[in-house]
Amino acid sequence: MAQNVVVIGSQWGDEGKGKIVDWLAEQTSGVVRFQGGHNAGHTLVVGGRKTILRLIPSGILHEKLDCYIGSGVVVSPEALLGEIDELTAAGVKNVEGRLKIAPTATLILPYHIALDQAREASRGAQKIGTTGRGIGPAYEDKVARRAVRVVDLFDAGSLAGKVRANVELYNVQLQHLHNAPPVSFDEIMAKIEGFKARVLPMVHDVARTLYEKNARGERLLFEGAQGTLLDIDYGTYPFVTSSNCSAGAAAAGAGVPPHMLDYVLGIVKAYTTRVGSGPFPTELFDDVGAGLAERGNEFGSVTGRPRRCGWFDAAALKRSIQINGITGMCITKLDVMDGMKEIKICTGYEFEGRHTDILPFGADAVAKCTPVYETLPGWAESTFGAQSYDALPENARRYLKRIEEVCGAPVAIISTGPDREQTILLQHPFA
Ligand code: GDP
Ligand code: IMO
Ligand code: MG
């Protein structure tokens, strides 16, 4: 029986992690974000009402639940407070009181955003297609050991010196490398003064609380952001995000021992999407791809950018299953495949004159992959909102079985619509 479950994205993000975390959260005593920042956009639909979360864990709609932001997250206080205010305005109770932030988390400050955007502009056609939220520069500060961390906000003696040193460094880059306007030290300090008092009560020894909850036998849910193919090490580098978004990052990013994590639920979209630049072997440029984008409403929840769409890539999934140790898969957006005459699954690639059954590492290698497909019959019936496996058309079940066979991991949950209730449970992760 699993006490603690890690939910991760198995593809290039936007698999439907938020929906499933919200659905599973009811069974737990806390939901923890462990990496990424407000580059994430996690959509929850409850009773037809939509909520998009960026930084706040997707358990927040359960009104008694505490939500944790671990040390591995990069936190923009402005984005955080904005999100709290949006939720509060929408009637969610006591958001601020239920949100606990690790003191060692790295802050995203205005110079990170300025540099992220200036760099992308300078890269022109070579751009990564970042969300422009300052994620990469903030993680750079962390590993360069010059980050301003949450705890630093409350050390009046050292804060100004740390911010000033970074402002000087960033202004050299902004002005001289990117011909962009400098940031103002005074304005940044004024902003910090503006939000400090609201952040302070949320600062909390997250690692200790999670340790103690676990010791008491309480269940915890760890919520990944982005997806394994965007992982800084194992993704399509350099077209990746700046954190490890695979399951292993949950321990380090939340500050819990790895043996606490006993079930990895891989969220897997029934087809593939990607937003931003970078290679995507099964991408479709025809009406079939346009149909998936339209039926799946594939527009970024953070930036509104159209998502690129393609066939299900089992060879990429195989990589993801190995890296994350996926215990069970949750297949989402099955309903988007309704009405397709035939469906293709990529089972491997032609790569440098030979066949391979697994996605190679890095953008250069992935760009050389030509997918090898097998074709399955589609189904005409609607699966939208189905709540039982038996209600699915035979060919939909056949598609799911084939995914299991080729990927080598079992399907535990199937999602048939955006709403919490539009879910088929085969094997409960906490059971
Ligand atoms: P996340 O980043 O992994 O949490 O995913 P996003 O929220 O960015 O994108 C998933 C989108 O698909 C959201 O608009 C969800 O409301 C929607 N969604 C999730 N599951 C399903 C499903 O099974 N069917 C349909 N049609 N939409 C879904
Ligand atoms: P969720 O959690 C999809 C992509 C960006 C870009 C690359 C780097 O909603 O699944 P960054 O701003 O992180 O430096 O951008 O990563 N990206 C995502 N794509 N879903 C996400 O999050 C993403 N977060 C970042 O589009 O290609
Ligand atoms: Mg998303």
Short mmCIF file of C-alpha atoms and ligand atoms in Angstrom, two decimals:
data_model
loop_
_atom_site.label_atom_id
_atom_site.label_comp_id
_atom_site.label_asym_id
_atom_site.label_seq_id
_atom_site.Cartn_x
_atom_site.Cartn_y
_atom_site.Cartn_z
CA MET A 1 0.00 0.00 0.00
CA ALA A 2 1.39 3.37 -0.97
CA GLN A 3 1.47 6.10 1.66
CA ASN A 4 3.08 8.76 -0.52
CA VAL A 5 2.57 9.29 -4.23
CA VAL A 6 4.60 11.34 -6.70
CA VAL A 7 2.73 12.66 -9.73
CA ILE A 8 4.95 13.56 -12.67
CA GLY A 9 4.51 14.63 -16.27
CA SER A 10 5.72 11.87 -18.60
CA GLN A 11 5.95 13.87 -21.83
CA TRP A 12 6.55 17.57 -22.56
CA GLY A 13 4.21 18.93 -19.89
CA ASP A 14 0.49 19.76 -19.88
CA GLU A 15 -0.49 16.10 -19.57
CA GLY A 16 -3.23 16.92 -17.06
CA LYS A 17 -1.24 16.69 -13.82
CA GLY A 18 -3.32 19.37 -12.10
CA LYS A 19 -6.61 17.58 -12.70
CA ILE A 20 -5.30 14.31 -11.27
CA VAL A 21 -3.52 15.91 -8.30
CA ASP A 22 -6.74 17.70 -7.37
CA TRP A 23 -8.64 14.43 -7.71
CA LEU A 24 -6.16 12.45 -5.56
CA ALA A 25 -5.62 15.23 -3.01
CA GLU A 26 -8.82 14.47 -1.16
CA GLN A 27 -7.22 11.28 0.15
CA THR A 28 -4.13 13.04 1.55
CA SER A 29 -2.98 15.32 4.32
CA GLY A 30 -0.89 17.56 2.09
CA VAL A 31 0.18 18.37 -1.47
CA VAL A 32 3.76 19.42 -2.18
CA ARG A 33 5.30 21.20 -5.17
CA PHE A 34 9.00 20.31 -5.39
CA GLN A 35 10.39 21.98 -8.54
CA GLY A 36 9.63 24.49 -11.26
CA GLY A 37 7.89 27.77 -10.67
CA HIS A 38 5.06 29.74 -12.22
CA ASN A 39 6.05 28.44 -15.65
CA ALA A 40 3.62 25.65 -14.76
CA GLY A 41 -0.08 25.96 -15.55
CA HIS A 42 -2.21 23.30 -13.91
CA THR A 43 -5.90 23.31 -14.75
CA LEU A 44 -8.56 22.07 -12.33
CA VAL A 45 -12.21 21.81 -13.24
CA VAL A 46 -14.68 21.16 -10.47
CA GLY A 47 -18.37 21.12 -11.24
CA GLY A 48 -17.69 22.93 -14.52
CA ARG A 49 -15.69 25.68 -12.82
CA LYS A 50 -12.13 26.17 -14.02
CA THR A 51 -9.13 27.16 -11.89
CA ILE A 52 -5.62 27.54 -13.27
CA LEU A 53 -2.80 27.16 -10.75
CA ARG A 54 0.76 28.16 -11.50
CA LEU A 55 2.70 28.01 -8.26
CA ILE A 56 0.17 26.94 -5.66
CA PRO A 57 -0.17 23.15 -5.30
CA SER A 58 -3.25 21.62 -6.91
CA GLY A 59 -4.68 20.53 -3.55
CA ILE A 60 -5.73 24.04 -2.56
CA LEU A 61 -9.40 23.65 -3.54
CA HIS A 62 -9.82 21.05 -0.78
CA GLU A 63 -10.58 23.50 1.96
CA LYS A 64 -8.97 21.73 4.89
CA LEU A 65 -5.77 20.71 3.09
CA ASP A 66 -2.33 22.20 3.67
CA CYS A 67 -0.19 22.86 0.61
CA TYR A 68 3.60 23.03 0.58
CA ILE A 69 6.14 24.74 -1.64
CA GLY A 70 9.46 22.94 -1.24
CA SER A 71 13.00 24.19 -1.53
CA GLY A 72 13.35 23.00 -5.12
CA VAL A 73 10.75 25.50 -6.34
CA VAL A 74 11.68 28.96 -7.65
CA VAL A 75 9.19 31.37 -6.11
CA SER A 76 8.10 34.69 -7.55
CA PRO A 77 6.50 36.43 -4.54
CA GLU A 78 4.53 38.71 -6.86
CA ALA A 79 3.13 35.76 -8.82
CA LEU A 80 2.42 33.90 -5.59
CA LEU A 81 0.51 36.74 -3.95
CA GLY A 82 -1.37 37.42 -7.19
CA GLU A 83 -2.45 33.79 -7.32
CA ILE A 84 -3.49 33.79 -3.66
CA ASP A 85 -5.61 36.89 -4.30
CA GLU A 86 -7.25 35.31 -7.37
CA LEU A 87 -8.16 32.19 -5.41
CA THR A 88 -9.44 34.19 -2.46
CA ALA A 89 -11.55 36.34 -4.80
CA ALA A 90 -12.97 33.12 -6.27
CA GLY A 91 -14.10 32.08 -2.79
CA VAL A 92 -11.37 29.62 -1.79
CA LYS A 93 -11.01 29.79 1.99
CA ASN A 94 -7.87 30.53 4.00
CA VAL A 95 -5.39 30.09 1.14
CA GLU A 96 -2.67 32.07 2.90
CA GLY A 97 -3.15 30.13 6.13
CA ARG A 98 -2.84 26.76 4.39
CA LEU A 99 0.21 27.56 2.27
CA LYS A 100 3.66 26.74 3.69
CA ILE A 101 6.86 27.77 1.92
CA ALA A 102 10.35 26.42 2.53
CA PRO A 103 12.76 29.12 3.74
CA THR A 104 15.47 27.80 1.43
CA ALA A 105 13.46 28.18 -1.79
CA THR A 106 15.02 30.51 -4.35
CA LEU A 107 13.23 33.75 -5.19
CA ILE A 108 12.45 34.96 -8.68
CA LEU A 109 13.03 38.73 -8.76
CA PRO A 110 12.43 41.22 -11.59
CA TYR A 111 15.98 40.92 -12.98
CA HIS A 112 15.41 37.21 -13.73
CA ILE A 113 12.35 37.99 -15.80
CA ALA A 114 14.12 40.83 -17.60
CA LEU A 115 17.06 38.59 -18.49
CA ASP A 116 14.90 35.62 -19.54
CA GLN A 117 13.00 37.85 -21.96
CA ALA A 118 16.07 39.74 -23.20
CA ARG A 119 17.90 36.49 -23.91
CA GLU A 120 15.00 35.02 -25.82
CA ALA A 121 14.77 38.19 -27.91
CA SER A 122 18.52 38.01 -28.65
CA ARG A 123 18.32 34.35 -29.65
CA GLY A 124 15.84 35.16 -32.42
CA ALA A 125 15.06 32.01 -34.40
CA GLN A 126 17.17 29.94 -31.97
CA LYS A 127 14.94 30.83 -29.05
CA ILE A 128 13.95 28.13 -26.55
CA GLY A 129 10.41 29.42 -26.32
CA THR A 130 10.54 29.87 -22.55
CA THR A 131 7.54 31.10 -20.63
CA GLY A 132 9.46 34.33 -19.98
CA ARG A 133 8.91 33.98 -16.24
CA GLY A 134 12.58 34.14 -15.17
CA ILE A 135 12.79 30.43 -14.35
CA GLY A 136 16.16 29.69 -15.99
CA PRO A 137 18.02 32.73 -14.56
CA ALA A 138 16.65 32.01 -11.05
CA TYR A 139 17.95 28.44 -11.13
CA GLU A 140 21.27 29.77 -12.43
CA ASP A 141 21.54 32.00 -9.36
CA LYS A 142 20.82 29.02 -7.14
CA VAL A 143 23.62 26.85 -8.50
CA ALA A 144 25.94 29.86 -8.74
CA ARG A 145 25.33 30.37 -5.00
CA ARG A 146 24.20 33.97 -5.35
CA ALA A 147 20.44 33.45 -5.08
CA VAL A 148 18.29 35.55 -2.81
CA ARG A 149 16.29 32.93 -0.94
CA VAL A 150 12.99 33.24 0.92
CA VAL A 151 14.78 33.38 4.27
CA ASP A 152 16.97 36.29 3.08
CA LEU A 153 13.94 38.56 2.89
CA PHE A 154 13.93 38.74 6.66
CA ASP A 155 17.61 39.47 7.23
CA ALA A 156 17.64 43.24 6.88
CA GLY A 157 21.39 43.33 7.38
CA SER A 158 22.27 41.26 4.30
CA LEU A 159 19.30 41.57 1.95
CA ALA A 160 20.22 44.85 0.27
CA GLY A 161 23.81 43.70 -0.35
CA LYS A 162 22.65 40.46 -2.00
CA VAL A 163 20.10 42.21 -4.20
CA ARG A 164 22.58 44.97 -5.16
CA ALA A 165 25.25 42.48 -6.23
CA ASN A 166 22.75 40.70 -8.48
CA VAL A 167 21.35 43.93 -9.91
CA GLU A 168 24.90 44.99 -10.86
CA LEU A 169 25.62 41.63 -12.48
CA TYR A 170 22.33 41.51 -14.38
CA ASN A 171 22.55 45.10 -15.57
CA VAL A 172 25.90 44.39 -17.22
CA GLN A 173 24.30 41.52 -19.12
CA LEU A 174 21.05 43.34 -19.91
CA GLN A 175 22.71 46.49 -21.22
CA HIS A 176 25.87 45.18 -22.82
CA LEU A 177 24.89 41.76 -24.11
CA HIS A 178 21.24 42.35 -24.94
CA ASN A 179 20.89 46.08 -25.46
CA ALA A 180 17.98 46.00 -23.01
CA PRO A 181 17.04 48.56 -20.33
CA PRO A 182 18.62 48.07 -16.87
CA VAL A 183 16.62 47.14 -13.77
CA SER A 184 16.48 49.52 -10.81
CA PHE A 185 17.82 48.47 -7.41
CA ASP A 186 15.55 50.96 -5.64
CA GLU A 187 12.44 49.71 -7.43
CA ILE A 188 13.24 46.09 -6.62
CA MET A 189 13.86 46.92 -2.94
CA ALA A 190 10.58 48.84 -2.84
CA LYS A 191 8.76 45.83 -4.31
CA ILE A 192 10.35 43.52 -1.72
CA GLU A 193 9.26 45.88 1.07
CA GLY A 194 5.77 45.74 -0.40
CA PHE A 195 5.38 41.94 -0.23
CA LYS A 196 7.68 40.90 2.65
CA ALA A 197 5.15 41.16 5.44
CA ARG A 198 2.66 38.94 3.59
CA VAL A 199 5.23 36.27 2.79
CA LEU A 200 6.65 35.95 6.31
CA PRO A 201 3.75 34.04 7.95
CA MET A 202 3.88 31.40 5.19
CA VAL A 203 7.56 30.58 5.74
CA HIS A 204 7.74 27.17 7.33
CA ASP A 205 10.04 24.22 8.01
CA VAL A 206 8.43 22.19 5.24
CA ALA A 207 10.95 19.34 5.39
CA ARG A 208 10.28 18.75 9.08
CA THR A 209 6.51 18.87 8.77
CA LEU A 210 6.55 16.38 5.88
CA TYR A 211 8.86 14.10 7.84
CA GLU A 212 6.55 14.19 10.84
CA LYS A 213 3.40 13.67 8.81
CA ASN A 214 4.99 10.66 7.18
CA ALA A 215 6.03 9.28 10.57
CA ARG A 216 2.42 9.59 11.74
CA GLY A 217 1.28 7.53 8.76
CA GLU A 218 -0.39 10.45 6.97
CA ARG A 219 -0.53 10.41 3.17
CA LEU A 220 1.31 12.96 1.05
CA LEU A 221 1.06 13.82 -2.61
CA PHE A 222 4.04 15.28 -4.47
CA GLU A 223 3.08 17.32 -7.53
CA GLY A 224 5.56 17.58 -10.38
CA ALA A 225 5.52 20.41 -12.87
CA GLN A 226 6.59 20.31 -16.55
CA GLY A 227 7.44 16.84 -17.85
CA THR A 228 10.29 14.36 -18.13
CA LEU A 229 11.16 15.32 -21.71
CA LEU A 230 11.69 18.89 -20.44
CA ASP A 231 14.00 17.67 -17.64
CA ILE A 232 17.28 19.60 -17.54
CA ASP A 233 19.34 16.37 -17.65
CA TYR A 234 17.23 13.85 -19.56
CA GLY A 235 15.08 16.02 -21.81
CA THR A 236 15.64 17.48 -25.26
CA TYR A 237 18.44 19.74 -24.01
CA PRO A 238 18.82 22.69 -24.52
CA PHE A 239 15.08 22.92 -25.32
CA VAL A 240 14.17 22.07 -21.75
CA THR A 241 13.27 23.80 -18.52
CA SER A 242 15.92 24.52 -15.90
CA SER A 243 15.02 21.95 -13.26
CA ASN A 244 14.86 18.19 -12.89
CA CYS A 245 11.19 17.42 -13.36
CA SER A 246 11.49 13.67 -13.03
CA ALA A 247 10.38 11.74 -9.93
CA GLY A 248 13.83 11.67 -8.34
CA ALA A 249 13.62 15.43 -7.89
CA ALA A 250 10.71 15.06 -5.46
CA ALA A 251 12.95 13.92 -2.61
CA ALA A 252 15.56 16.64 -2.98
CA GLY A 253 13.07 19.37 -3.86
CA ALA A 254 10.70 18.66 -0.98
CA GLY A 255 13.42 17.71 1.49
CA VAL A 256 12.23 14.18 2.21
CA PRO A 257 14.08 10.85 2.16
CA PRO A 258 13.80 8.99 -1.18
CA HIS A 259 12.41 5.86 0.50
CA MET A 260 9.31 7.84 1.47
CA LEU A 261 8.24 7.99 -2.17
CA ASP A 262 6.56 4.69 -2.78
CA TYR A 263 4.41 5.17 -5.88
CA VAL A 264 5.16 7.16 -9.04
CA LEU A 265 2.08 8.04 -11.05
CA GLY A 266 3.08 9.08 -14.57
CA ILE A 267 0.55 11.36 -16.22
CA VAL A 268 0.42 10.48 -19.91
CA LYS A 269 -1.62 12.30 -22.54
CA ALA A 270 -3.27 9.89 -25.01
CA TYR A 271 -1.41 11.75 -27.80
CA THR A 272 1.58 14.11 -27.55
CA THR A 273 1.85 17.88 -27.25
CA ARG A 274 4.69 20.31 -26.86
CA VAL A 275 4.76 24.08 -26.39
CA GLY A 276 7.85 26.11 -27.25
CA SER A 277 10.75 25.14 -29.53
CA GLY A 278 12.66 21.89 -29.83
CA PRO A 279 12.46 18.57 -31.67
CA PHE A 280 9.23 16.53 -31.54
CA PRO A 281 9.49 13.35 -33.65
CA THR A 282 5.77 12.49 -33.88
CA GLU A 283 4.59 16.07 -34.54
CA LEU A 284 1.73 16.34 -37.04
CA PHE A 285 1.53 19.25 -39.45
CA ASP A 286 -1.70 18.14 -41.11
CA ASP A 287 -5.44 18.18 -40.40
CA VAL A 288 -5.07 15.30 -37.97
CA GLY A 289 -2.78 17.41 -35.77
CA ALA A 290 -5.05 20.44 -36.16
CA GLY A 291 -8.01 18.27 -35.12
CA LEU A 292 -6.25 17.14 -31.94
CA ALA A 293 -5.35 20.76 -31.13
CA GLU A 294 -8.92 21.87 -31.65
CA ARG A 295 -10.72 19.05 -29.83
CA GLY A 296 -8.10 19.04 -27.07
CA ASN A 297 -8.19 22.84 -26.78
CA GLU A 298 -4.41 22.75 -26.90
CA PHE A 299 -3.47 26.28 -25.94
CA GLY A 300 -0.98 26.95 -23.13
CA SER A 301 -2.70 27.68 -19.82
CA VAL A 302 0.06 30.15 -18.83
CA THR A 303 0.99 31.87 -22.06
CA GLY A 304 -1.97 31.04 -24.32
CA ARG A 305 0.44 29.80 -27.00
CA PRO A 306 -0.85 27.06 -29.31
CA ARG A 307 0.56 23.66 -28.39
CA ARG A 308 2.13 21.53 -31.12
CA CYS A 309 0.32 18.16 -31.43
CA GLY A 310 1.34 14.69 -32.58
CA TRP A 311 0.83 10.94 -32.25
CA PHE A 312 1.45 9.02 -29.06
CA ASP A 313 5.17 8.29 -28.73
CA ALA A 314 5.70 5.01 -26.87
CA ALA A 315 9.46 5.13 -27.40
CA ALA A 316 9.60 8.48 -25.59
CA LEU A 317 7.32 7.05 -22.90
CA LYS A 318 9.69 4.14 -22.44
CA ARG A 319 12.44 6.61 -21.57
CA SER A 320 10.15 8.36 -19.15
CA ILE A 321 9.06 5.11 -17.50
CA GLN A 322 12.68 4.10 -16.94
CA ILE A 323 13.83 7.44 -15.55
CA ASN A 324 10.88 7.90 -13.22
CA GLY A 325 10.21 4.30 -12.26
CA ILE A 326 6.57 4.80 -13.15
CA THR A 327 4.44 2.46 -11.02
CA GLY A 328 1.23 3.23 -12.87
CA MET A 329 0.15 5.48 -15.72
CA CYS A 330 -2.81 7.82 -15.86
CA ILE A 331 -3.87 8.22 -19.50
CA THR A 332 -5.55 11.60 -19.98
CA LYS A 333 -7.59 13.18 -22.76
CA LEU A 334 -8.66 9.85 -24.22
CA ASP A 335 -11.90 11.59 -25.28
CA VAL A 336 -9.93 13.87 -27.60
CA MET A 337 -9.19 10.80 -29.77
CA ASP A 338 -12.91 10.10 -30.27
CA GLY A 339 -14.00 9.93 -33.90
CA MET A 340 -10.58 9.27 -35.41
CA LYS A 341 -10.62 6.67 -38.16
CA GLU A 342 -7.20 5.33 -37.32
CA ILE A 343 -4.63 6.01 -34.66
CA LYS A 344 -0.87 5.69 -34.82
CA ILE A 345 1.56 4.77 -32.07
CA CYS A 346 5.26 5.44 -32.48
CA THR A 347 7.06 2.30 -31.28
CA GLY A 348 10.63 3.33 -32.13
CA TYR A 349 12.74 5.38 -34.49
CA GLU A 350 15.10 5.10 -37.42
CA PHE A 351 18.14 6.77 -35.92
CA GLU A 352 21.50 7.11 -37.69
CA GLY A 353 20.80 4.16 -39.98
CA ARG A 354 19.55 1.77 -37.30
CA HIS A 355 16.41 1.07 -35.33
CA THR A 356 16.02 2.11 -31.69
CA ASP A 357 13.07 1.56 -29.36
CA ILE A 358 13.83 4.40 -26.93
CA LEU A 359 14.15 8.18 -27.19
CA PRO A 360 17.80 9.27 -27.18
CA PHE A 361 18.98 12.16 -24.98
CA GLY A 362 19.29 15.76 -26.09
CA ALA A 363 17.84 17.80 -28.93
CA ASP A 364 20.54 17.00 -31.49
CA ALA A 365 19.95 13.25 -31.26
CA VAL A 366 16.15 13.54 -31.04
CA ALA A 367 16.13 15.72 -34.17
CA LYS A 368 17.64 12.76 -36.07
CA CYS A 369 14.82 10.38 -35.09
CA THR A 370 12.30 9.32 -37.72
CA PRO A 371 9.33 7.64 -36.05
CA VAL A 372 8.29 4.09 -36.87
CA TYR A 373 4.53 3.69 -36.47
CA GLU A 374 2.02 0.96 -36.02
CA THR A 375 -1.59 1.71 -36.87
CA LEU A 376 -4.63 0.83 -34.80
CA PRO A 377 -8.31 1.28 -35.61
CA GLY A 378 -10.00 4.29 -34.03
CA TRP A 379 -13.50 4.47 -32.57
CA ALA A 380 -16.55 6.47 -33.55
CA GLU A 381 -18.30 6.49 -30.17
CA SER A 382 -17.92 9.20 -27.54
CA THR A 383 -15.80 8.43 -24.47
CA PHE A 384 -16.30 11.92 -23.05
CA GLY A 385 -17.08 11.76 -19.36
CA ALA A 386 -16.97 7.95 -19.19
CA GLN A 387 -16.56 6.72 -15.61
CA SER A 388 -16.13 3.00 -16.14
CA TYR A 389 -13.74 0.94 -18.19
CA ASP A 390 -16.56 -1.20 -19.49
CA ALA A 391 -18.24 1.89 -20.95
CA LEU A 392 -15.28 2.46 -23.28
CA PRO A 393 -15.55 1.31 -26.90
CA GLU A 394 -13.63 -1.85 -27.69
CA ASN A 395 -11.09 -0.07 -29.87
CA ALA A 396 -10.38 2.49 -27.13
CA ARG A 397 -9.65 -0.38 -24.73
CA ARG A 398 -7.47 -1.97 -27.40
CA TYR A 399 -5.52 1.29 -27.75
CA LEU A 400 -4.93 1.46 -23.99
CA LYS A 401 -3.84 -2.20 -23.89
CA ARG A 402 -1.39 -1.62 -26.71
CA ILE A 403 0.06 1.41 -24.89
CA GLU A 404 0.58 -0.77 -21.81
CA GLU A 405 2.26 -3.50 -23.85
CA VAL A 406 4.62 -1.25 -25.77
CA CYS A 407 5.50 0.96 -22.79
CA GLY A 408 5.74 -1.80 -20.22
CA ALA A 409 3.78 -0.07 -17.41
CA PRO A 410 0.18 -0.59 -16.27
CA VAL A 411 -2.64 1.92 -16.76
CA ALA A 412 -4.03 2.83 -13.32
CA ILE A 413 -6.33 5.75 -14.18
CA ILE A 414 -8.02 7.00 -17.35
CA SER A 415 -9.22 10.58 -17.74
CA THR A 416 -12.12 11.22 -20.12
CA GLY A 417 -12.76 14.92 -19.59
CA PRO A 418 -11.40 17.97 -17.75
CA ASP A 419 -13.73 17.68 -14.76
CA ARG A 420 -12.67 15.97 -11.55
CA GLU A 421 -15.52 13.49 -11.97
CA GLN A 422 -14.66 12.49 -15.54
CA THR A 423 -12.24 9.82 -14.41
CA ILE A 424 -12.00 6.03 -14.59
CA LEU A 425 -10.21 4.34 -11.74
CA LEU A 426 -8.59 0.96 -12.38
CA GLN A 427 -6.06 0.78 -9.56
CA HIS A 428 -5.97 3.44 -6.84
CA PRO A 429 -2.41 4.71 -6.26
CA PHE A 430 -3.02 4.96 -2.50
CA ALA A 431 -4.73 1.55 -2.29
P1 GDP B 1 -0.90 20.13 -16.53
O1 GDP B 1 0.05 21.24 -16.76
O2 GDP B 1 -0.25 18.78 -16.69
O3 GDP B 1 -1.64 20.23 -15.22
O4 GDP B 1 -1.99 20.21 -17.69
P2 GDP B 1 -2.74 21.57 -18.19
O5 GDP B 1 -3.76 21.94 -17.20
O6 GDP B 1 -1.74 22.58 -18.60
O7 GDP B 1 -3.38 21.05 -19.53
C1 GDP B 1 -4.31 20.01 -19.57
C2 GDP B 1 -5.60 20.55 -20.21
O8 GDP B 1 -6.45 19.47 -20.55
C3 GDP B 1 -6.41 21.42 -19.26
O9 GDP B 1 -7.13 22.35 -20.02
C4 GDP B 1 -7.36 20.41 -18.62
O10 GDP B 1 -8.57 21.02 -18.14
C5 GDP B 1 -7.64 19.50 -19.77
N1 GDP B 1 -7.88 18.09 -19.42
C6 GDP B 1 -7.31 17.33 -18.45
N2 GDP B 1 -7.73 16.07 -18.54
C7 GDP B 1 -8.57 16.01 -19.60
C8 GDP B 1 -9.30 14.96 -20.23
O11 GDP B 1 -9.25 13.78 -19.86
N3 GDP B 1 -10.05 15.29 -21.33
C9 GDP B 1 -10.12 16.56 -21.79
N4 GDP B 1 -10.87 16.78 -22.86
N5 GDP B 1 -9.45 17.57 -21.23
C10 GDP B 1 -8.67 17.29 -20.16
P1 IMO B 2 3.22 22.32 -16.80
O1 IMO B 2 3.60 22.10 -15.35
C1 IMO B 2 4.60 22.71 -20.90
C2 IMO B 2 8.42 24.77 -21.52
C3 IMO B 2 8.39 26.12 -22.20
C4 IMO B 2 9.72 26.07 -22.92
C5 IMO B 2 10.63 25.33 -21.94
C6 IMO B 2 11.48 26.25 -21.08
O2 IMO B 2 2.02 23.16 -16.99
O3 IMO B 2 3.18 21.03 -17.53
P2 IMO B 2 10.93 27.83 -19.00
O4 IMO B 2 10.04 29.01 -18.89
O5 IMO B 2 10.61 26.71 -18.07
O6 IMO B 2 12.38 28.20 -18.95
O7 IMO B 2 10.68 27.28 -20.51
O8 IMO B 2 9.77 24.59 -21.10
N1 IMO B 2 7.56 24.66 -20.33
C7 IMO B 2 6.41 23.97 -20.29
N2 IMO B 2 5.74 23.32 -21.27
N3 IMO B 2 4.13 22.68 -19.64
C8 IMO B 2 4.80 23.31 -18.65
O9 IMO B 2 4.43 23.22 -17.34
C9 IMO B 2 5.98 24.02 -18.96
N4 IMO B 2 6.85 24.76 -18.24
C10 IMO B 2 7.82 25.12 -19.08
O10 IMO B 2 7.30 26.24 -23.07
O11 IMO B 2 9.62 25.26 -24.07
MG MG B 3 0.21 22.98 -17.92
#
